Coordinates of C-alpha atoms and ligand atoms in Angstrom, one line a residue:
M208 CA 57.4 46.2 165.0
I209 CA 57.0 49.4 163.3
N210 CA 59.7 52.2 164.3
I211 CA 57.4 55.2 165.0
Q212 CA 60.5 58.2 165.0
D213 CA 60.4 56.8 161.1
I214 CA 56.4 57.2 161.0
R215 CA 57.0 60.3 162.1
E216 CA 59.1 61.4 159.8
D217 CA 56.7 60.7 157.1
F218 CA 54.4 63.4 158.7
P219 CA 56.3 67.1 158.0
I220 CA 53.3 68.9 160.6
L221 CA 55.0 67.0 163.8
Q222 CA 57.8 69.1 163.4
R223 CA 55.9 72.2 164.0
R224 CA 56.0 74.5 167.7
V225 CA 53.0 75.9 169.1
H226 CA 53.2 78.5 171.9
D227 CA 56.9 77.7 171.5
R228 CA 56.9 73.8 172.4
P229 CA 56.8 71.1 170.7
L230 CA 53.3 70.4 169.1
I231 CA 52.2 67.2 170.8
Y232 CA 48.8 66.4 168.7
F233 CA 46.3 64.5 170.7
D234 CA 43.3 65.4 168.3
N235 CA 43.4 62.4 166.0
A236 CA 39.7 61.8 166.1
A237 CA 38.6 64.5 165.2
T238 CA 41.4 64.9 162.5
S239 CA 44.1 63.2 161.3
Q240 CA 47.7 64.9 160.4
T241 CA 48.7 64.0 156.8
P242 CA 52.3 62.1 155.8
T243 CA 53.8 63.2 153.2
E244 CA 52.5 60.5 150.4
V245 CA 49.5 62.0 150.7
I246 CA 50.6 65.8 150.4
D247 CA 52.7 64.5 146.8
S248 CA 50.2 62.5 145.6
I249 CA 47.4 65.8 145.8
V250 CA 50.5 67.9 144.4
H251 CA 51.1 65.6 142.0
Y252 CA 47.6 65.8 140.4
Y253 CA 47.5 69.3 140.0
T254 CA 51.0 69.2 138.7
H255 CA 50.5 66.4 136.5
L256 CA 47.1 65.1 135.5
N257 CA 44.4 67.7 136.0
A258 CA 41.0 66.9 134.4
N259 CA 37.5 66.5 134.0
I260 CA 36.8 62.9 134.5
H261 CA 34.2 60.9 132.4
R262 CA 33.7 63.3 130.3
G263 CA 36.9 64.1 127.8
V264 CA 37.9 61.8 124.9
H265 CA 41.0 63.4 125.2
A266 CA 44.8 61.8 127.1
L267 CA 44.6 64.1 130.0
S268 CA 40.9 63.3 131.8
Q269 CA 41.2 60.0 130.4
E270 CA 44.2 59.6 132.8
A271 CA 42.6 61.4 135.6
T272 CA 39.6 58.9 135.3
E273 CA 41.6 55.8 135.5
A274 CA 43.9 57.4 138.7
Y275 CA 39.7 58.0 140.0
E276 CA 38.0 54.7 139.2
Q277 CA 41.3 53.1 140.8
A278 CA 41.2 54.7 143.9
R279 CA 37.8 53.1 144.0
H280 CA 38.9 50.3 143.8
K281 CA 42.0 50.2 146.5
L282 CA 38.6 51.4 149.1
Q283 CA 37.0 48.1 147.4
L284 CA 39.5 46.1 148.1
H285 CA 40.6 47.8 151.8
F286 CA 36.6 47.4 152.9
N287 CA 36.6 43.9 150.9
A288 CA 33.2 45.3 149.2
K289 CA 32.0 42.6 146.3
H290 CA 31.9 45.8 143.5
A291 CA 34.2 49.0 142.8
R292 CA 30.4 49.8 142.2
E293 CA 28.9 49.5 145.9
I294 CA 32.2 52.6 146.8
V295 CA 30.6 56.3 146.0
F296 CA 32.5 58.6 147.3
T297 CA 31.5 61.2 149.5
A298 CA 32.2 64.6 150.8
G299 CA 32.9 62.3 154.0
T300 CA 31.0 60.4 156.8
T301 CA 28.0 63.3 157.2
H302 CA 27.1 63.5 153.6
G303 CA 27.0 60.2 153.7
I304 CA 24.8 59.2 155.9
N305 CA 22.2 62.3 154.7
L306 CA 22.9 60.5 151.5
V307 CA 21.1 57.1 153.0
A308 CA 18.8 59.3 155.2
S309 CA 17.6 61.3 152.7
G310 CA 16.7 58.5 150.5
Y311 CA 15.0 56.4 153.4
G312 CA 13.1 59.7 153.9
Q313 CA 11.2 59.1 150.8
L314 CA 10.8 55.0 151.2
L315 CA 10.0 55.3 154.9
K316 CA 5.9 55.9 155.9
A317 CA 4.4 57.1 158.6
G318 CA 4.6 54.7 162.0
D319 CA 8.1 53.3 160.2
E320 CA 10.9 53.1 162.9
I321 CA 14.3 54.1 163.2
V322 CA 16.5 53.2 165.5
I323 CA 19.2 55.0 166.9
S324 CA 22.0 54.9 169.8
A325 CA 22.5 56.8 172.7
S326 CA 25.6 57.8 171.6
E327 CA 25.9 58.9 168.5
H328 CA 27.8 61.7 166.5
H329 CA 25.4 64.3 165.7
S330 CA 25.7 63.5 162.2
N331 CA 23.9 60.6 163.0
I332 CA 21.1 61.8 164.8
V333 CA 20.0 64.7 162.9
P334 CA 19.6 62.7 159.6
W335 CA 17.4 60.7 160.8
Q336 CA 15.5 63.5 162.6
L337 CA 15.3 65.3 159.2
A338 CA 14.1 61.7 157.6
A339 CA 11.5 60.9 159.8
A340 CA 10.0 64.4 159.4
H341 CA 9.8 63.9 156.7
S342 CA 8.1 60.4 156.1
G343 CA 6.1 60.6 159.7
A344 CA 8.3 58.0 161.0
V345 CA 8.9 57.2 164.5
L346 CA 12.8 57.5 165.8
R347 CA 14.1 55.5 168.7
V348 CA 17.0 55.0 170.6
I349 CA 19.2 52.4 172.3
P350 CA 19.9 54.0 175.7
M351 CA 23.8 53.3 177.1
D352 CA 25.0 52.3 180.6
A353 CA 27.5 54.3 182.6
H354 CA 30.4 53.3 180.9
G355 CA 28.8 54.4 177.4
V356 CA 28.5 50.6 176.3
L357 CA 25.1 50.1 174.4
D358 CA 22.3 48.0 176.2
M359 CA 21.6 45.0 174.0
Q360 CA 18.8 44.4 175.7
A361 CA 17.0 46.8 175.9
Y362 CA 18.0 47.0 171.4
T363 CA 17.0 43.4 171.0
A364 CA 13.0 44.4 172.9
M365 CA 13.3 47.5 170.4
L366 CA 13.3 46.0 166.9
N367 CA 9.7 44.9 165.8
E368 CA 8.0 44.7 162.2
R369 CA 7.7 48.1 161.8
T370 CA 11.6 48.7 162.3
R371 CA 12.7 50.0 158.7
V372 CA 16.0 51.1 159.6
V373 CA 19.1 50.7 162.8
S374 CA 21.8 52.9 162.3
V375 CA 24.2 53.4 164.8
Q376 CA 28.5 53.8 165.1
H377 CA 31.0 51.5 165.1
V378 CA 33.1 53.2 167.1
S379 CA 32.0 56.2 169.6
N380 CA 34.0 59.5 168.8
A381 CA 33.5 60.8 172.9
M382 CA 34.7 57.6 175.0
G383 CA 36.6 54.9 172.4
N384 CA 33.4 52.3 172.6
I385 CA 33.7 49.6 169.9
H386 CA 29.9 48.6 169.5
P387 CA 29.0 45.0 168.8
I388 CA 28.4 45.5 164.7
A389 CA 28.1 42.2 164.1
R390 CA 25.3 41.2 165.9
I391 CA 23.6 44.1 166.6
T392 CA 23.2 43.9 162.4
E393 CA 22.2 40.1 162.9
L394 CA 18.9 41.4 165.1
A395 CA 18.6 43.7 162.9
H396 CA 17.8 41.6 159.7
Q397 CA 15.5 39.5 161.9
V398 CA 13.1 41.7 161.5
G399 CA 14.0 43.0 157.7
A400 CA 15.4 46.5 158.8
V401 CA 18.5 47.8 157.3
V402 CA 22.1 48.3 158.6
V403 CA 23.6 51.9 158.3
I404 CA 27.3 52.5 160.2
D405 CA 28.8 55.6 161.0
G406 CA 32.7 54.3 160.3
A407 CA 34.3 57.3 160.8
Q408 CA 35.7 56.3 164.3
S409 CA 36.5 53.3 163.1
A410 CA 37.9 53.0 159.5
P411 CA 41.2 54.8 161.1
H412 CA 42.0 52.1 163.9
I413 CA 40.1 48.8 162.9
Q414 CA 40.6 46.3 159.5
V415 CA 36.5 46.7 158.7
D416 CA 35.2 44.0 156.4
V417 CA 32.0 44.7 155.4
Q418 CA 30.9 41.7 153.9
A419 CA 32.2 39.7 157.0
L420 CA 30.0 42.2 159.4
D421 CA 27.1 42.1 156.6
V422 CA 26.5 45.5 156.9
D423 CA 23.9 47.2 154.4
F424 CA 25.8 50.9 154.5
Y425 CA 28.8 51.8 155.7
A426 CA 30.2 55.9 155.5
V427 CA 33.8 56.8 156.6
S428 CA 36.0 59.9 155.9
A429 CA 39.3 60.2 154.6
H430 CA 40.3 62.7 156.6
K431 CA 40.2 60.7 159.5
M432 CA 42.5 58.0 158.1
Y433 CA 45.5 60.2 157.4
G434 CA 43.8 62.0 153.9
P435 CA 42.2 65.2 153.0
T436 CA 40.0 67.0 154.0
G437 CA 36.3 67.3 152.4
I438 CA 36.4 63.5 150.6
G439 CA 34.6 60.2 151.8
A440 CA 33.5 57.3 150.9
L441 CA 29.8 55.3 151.6
Y442 CA 29.6 51.5 151.1
G443 CA 26.0 50.2 149.8
K444 CA 25.2 46.7 149.2
E445 CA 24.4 46.9 145.7
E446 CA 20.9 45.8 145.1
L447 CA 20.0 48.8 148.2
L448 CA 22.1 51.5 146.5
N449 CA 19.9 50.8 143.2
T450 CA 16.3 50.8 145.8
L451 CA 17.7 53.9 146.7
P452 CA 16.4 57.7 145.4
P453 CA 19.6 59.7 144.0
Y454 CA 20.4 62.3 146.5
Q455 CA 21.3 65.0 144.4
G456 CA 20.8 66.0 140.9
G457 CA 22.6 67.2 138.1
G458 CA 25.6 66.0 135.7
E459 CA 27.6 62.4 136.0
M460 CA 24.4 61.3 137.6
I461 CA 22.3 60.9 134.8
K462 CA 21.8 58.4 131.7
E463 CA 18.8 61.0 129.5
V464 CA 17.6 64.1 130.4
H465 CA 14.7 65.8 128.9
F466 CA 12.0 67.9 130.1
Q467 CA 9.0 65.2 130.4
A468 CA 11.8 63.1 132.6
S469 CA 15.3 61.8 132.9
T470 CA 17.0 58.6 133.4
Y471 CA 19.7 58.0 136.2
A472 CA 23.1 56.4 135.5
D473 CA 24.4 53.3 136.6
L474 CA 25.9 52.7 139.9
P475 CA 28.3 54.5 141.7
Y476 CA 27.2 57.6 139.3
K477 CA 23.9 57.7 140.2
F478 CA 24.8 58.7 143.7
E479 CA 27.9 61.1 142.5
A480 CA 26.1 64.4 140.7
G481 CA 28.4 67.2 139.9
T482 CA 32.4 67.0 139.2
P483 CA 33.2 64.9 142.0
N484 CA 36.4 66.4 144.2
I485 CA 39.0 64.2 141.5
C486 CA 41.9 64.6 143.5
G487 CA 40.8 63.3 147.1
A488 CA 39.6 60.8 146.0
I489 CA 43.1 60.0 144.4
A490 CA 44.4 61.1 147.9
F491 CA 42.1 58.7 149.6
G492 CA 43.6 55.9 147.6
T493 CA 47.1 57.1 148.8
A494 CA 46.1 57.4 152.3
I495 CA 44.5 53.7 152.1
D496 CA 47.9 52.6 150.6
Y497 CA 49.8 54.5 153.3
M498 CA 47.7 52.5 155.9
H499 CA 49.1 49.2 154.5
F500 CA 52.3 49.9 154.6
I501 CA 52.3 50.2 158.4
G502 CA 49.9 48.0 158.8
L503 CA 46.8 48.2 160.2
E504 CA 47.5 45.6 162.7
A505 CA 50.7 46.8 164.0
M506 CA 48.8 50.5 163.9
A507 CA 46.8 49.2 166.4
A508 CA 48.8 47.6 168.6
H509 CA 50.6 50.6 168.9
E510 CA 48.0 52.2 169.9
H511 CA 46.3 50.3 172.3
A512 CA 49.7 50.0 173.8
L513 CA 49.3 53.9 174.1
L514 CA 45.7 53.4 175.8
Q515 CA 46.8 51.0 178.4
H516 CA 50.2 53.9 179.4
A517 CA 47.9 56.5 179.4
L518 CA 44.7 55.5 181.4
E519 CA 47.8 53.9 183.7
G520 CA 49.3 57.9 184.5
L521 CA 45.7 59.1 184.0
Q522 CA 44.0 57.1 186.7
S523 CA 46.5 57.8 189.2
I524 CA 46.1 61.4 189.5
E525 CA 43.5 61.5 192.1
G526 CA 39.5 63.4 191.1
I527 CA 40.4 62.2 187.8
E528 CA 37.2 60.9 185.7
L529 CA 37.4 58.4 183.4
Y530 CA 34.4 57.8 180.9
G531 CA 34.3 55.1 178.7
N532 CA 34.5 51.0 178.9
P533 CA 36.6 49.7 181.0
N534 CA 37.6 46.7 179.0
L535 CA 40.1 47.7 176.9
N536 CA 39.4 45.0 174.6
E537 CA 36.5 47.0 173.4
R538 CA 38.4 50.3 173.0
T539 CA 40.5 52.4 170.7
A540 CA 42.7 54.6 171.4
V541 CA 40.2 57.6 172.4
I542 CA 40.5 58.9 176.0
S543 CA 37.9 61.1 177.6
F544 CA 38.3 62.5 181.1
N545 CA 37.8 65.3 183.7
L546 CA 38.9 66.8 187.0
K547 CA 36.6 67.0 190.0
G548 CA 35.4 70.7 190.2
I549 CA 37.0 71.6 187.0
H550 CA 35.9 73.2 183.6
P551 CA 36.8 71.2 180.3
Y552 CA 37.5 73.8 178.8
D553 CA 40.3 75.8 181.3
V554 CA 42.4 71.8 181.3
G555 CA 42.2 71.9 177.5
T556 CA 43.4 76.1 177.7
L557 CA 46.1 74.9 179.6
L558 CA 47.4 71.8 178.1
D559 CA 47.8 74.0 174.4
Q560 CA 50.0 76.1 176.4
M561 CA 52.0 73.2 176.8
G562 CA 51.9 72.8 173.0
I563 CA 49.6 69.6 173.6
A564 CA 46.5 69.8 171.2
V565 CA 43.5 68.1 173.0
R566 CA 39.3 68.4 171.8
T567 CA 37.5 69.7 174.8
G568 CA 33.4 70.2 174.5
H569 CA 31.2 67.7 173.7
H570 CA 32.6 66.1 170.2
C571 CA 29.1 66.7 168.6
A572 CA 27.6 63.9 171.0
Q573 CA 25.5 66.4 173.2
P574 CA 23.2 63.7 174.3
V575 CA 25.9 61.6 175.8
M576 CA 27.1 64.5 177.8
D577 CA 23.6 64.9 179.0
C578 CA 23.4 61.2 179.8
Y579 CA 26.8 62.7 181.8
H580 CA 25.0 65.6 183.2
I581 CA 28.5 67.4 182.6
P582 CA 29.1 70.1 179.7
G583 CA 31.9 68.6 178.0
T584 CA 35.2 66.5 178.4
I585 CA 38.5 66.4 177.9
R586 CA 39.7 63.9 174.9
A587 CA 43.1 62.8 174.0
S588 CA 43.0 60.9 170.9
F589 CA 46.0 58.8 169.7
A590 CA 47.5 57.6 166.1
V591 CA 50.2 55.8 164.7
Y592 CA 52.5 58.7 164.9
N593 CA 52.3 59.5 169.0
T594 CA 54.9 58.0 171.2
F595 CA 54.5 56.8 175.2
E596 CA 57.3 60.3 175.6
E597 CA 54.2 62.5 174.5
I598 CA 51.9 60.5 176.7
D599 CA 54.2 61.1 179.6
L600 CA 54.0 64.9 179.0
L601 CA 50.3 65.1 178.2
I602 CA 49.8 63.7 182.5
E603 CA 52.2 65.5 183.4
G604 CA 50.3 68.6 182.1
V605 CA 47.3 67.8 183.7
K606 CA 49.0 67.2 186.8
K607 CA 50.1 71.1 186.7
A608 CA 46.8 72.0 185.2
K609 CA 45.3 70.6 188.4
R610 CA 47.4 72.0 190.6
M611 CA 47.0 75.7 189.1
L612 CA 42.9 75.1 188.8
A613 CA 42.9 73.6 191.8
Ligands
LIG894 C1 33.5 62.7 162.4 C2 32.5 62.2 162.9 C3 31.7 62.2 162.0 C4 31.3 63.4 161.3 O1 32.4 62.9 160.3 P1 33.2 64.4 158.8 O2 34.0 64.0 158.0 O3 32.4 65.5 159.6 O4 31.4 64.2 158.0 C5 30.9 61.4 162.3 N1 30.3 60.0 163.3 C6 31.4 59.9 163.7 C7 31.7 58.9 164.9 C8 32.8 61.2 163.9 O5 33.9 61.0 164.8

């Protein structure tokens, strides 16, 4: 068993007060809080290690390079990539998906098909719209049911020899639904399509094994995994990263530059143009260490218990509308809900006055809200440091908000 009080002490921000109340932070699907270990590794970098990497013969540059590459190795082990060179540091999930989509925008031809799902975050919609516009490819969308569960029959029927790319989220940010990625990938591969996964919501909660899933690309953000903002990673199978055109040109990503033509660096540097977020990458590695120190299974078990406790409490409120898969084994600890006849923004504002941070709105998944004909939801998303007592206060808060707004 993990001791949540001990874990809470690792997160200094949880000592904060908001509107003169203790902070209850339930916006973890937007960004998670940062443990002291990760903050310390950022301070350590700028105090002891700061230098540009892969360039200097001097000791500081070599030490910084070593720490940066060690972080890449940690990510390789964590996601079980075959090679460290299959891990590209990015600015986050959005950057990773754009890197892949812009490459396929150049490789695809008119009439090729790109498949996404109705549940996607804008980050996994717009880059593919751009790729389709650039190449003349057609965008197709896997429909979902009233619980946000993807229609696998429709998906299977959609696949054909023109399908070149299937790009879907592993877990929905709006509802927490876990999609059947292994099966989606297997079916896509049967028609020769590559599979790109938006892992922004899965990586913080699920042990991801890219080889077991057999996915071709997998994009994540550190700031949702107890790491800092502005850094993420893209996994890509070596042979596919080799055929993908570079995303940005500049220093670090080249072998030789001449005015007639240039040659590109080997993986992963071909995709890391310019001075990267060295400090961020190292701190991301520390965040991964932190997750393993707590234990991914223990974290998931605690979060699942929180989800169950919260759903039981919320379900008892009359007029509540809950979204997402009712099968909790296919959910991470995200709850989207509305109170009948009340705008989600008003509930969110009252909860904020009580020190409770939730997200309201469309959660960057406007098509999902369109599907339900609602302007948005109230979303509470949990992390390892949240407690049952905090959830009881949320339920009390929602009841109070309902009384005030009814
Ligand atoms: C947060 C999120 C993104 C975007 O991540 P950034 O860190 O903002 O680049 C993409 N997809 C999903 C499902 C997300 O939750």
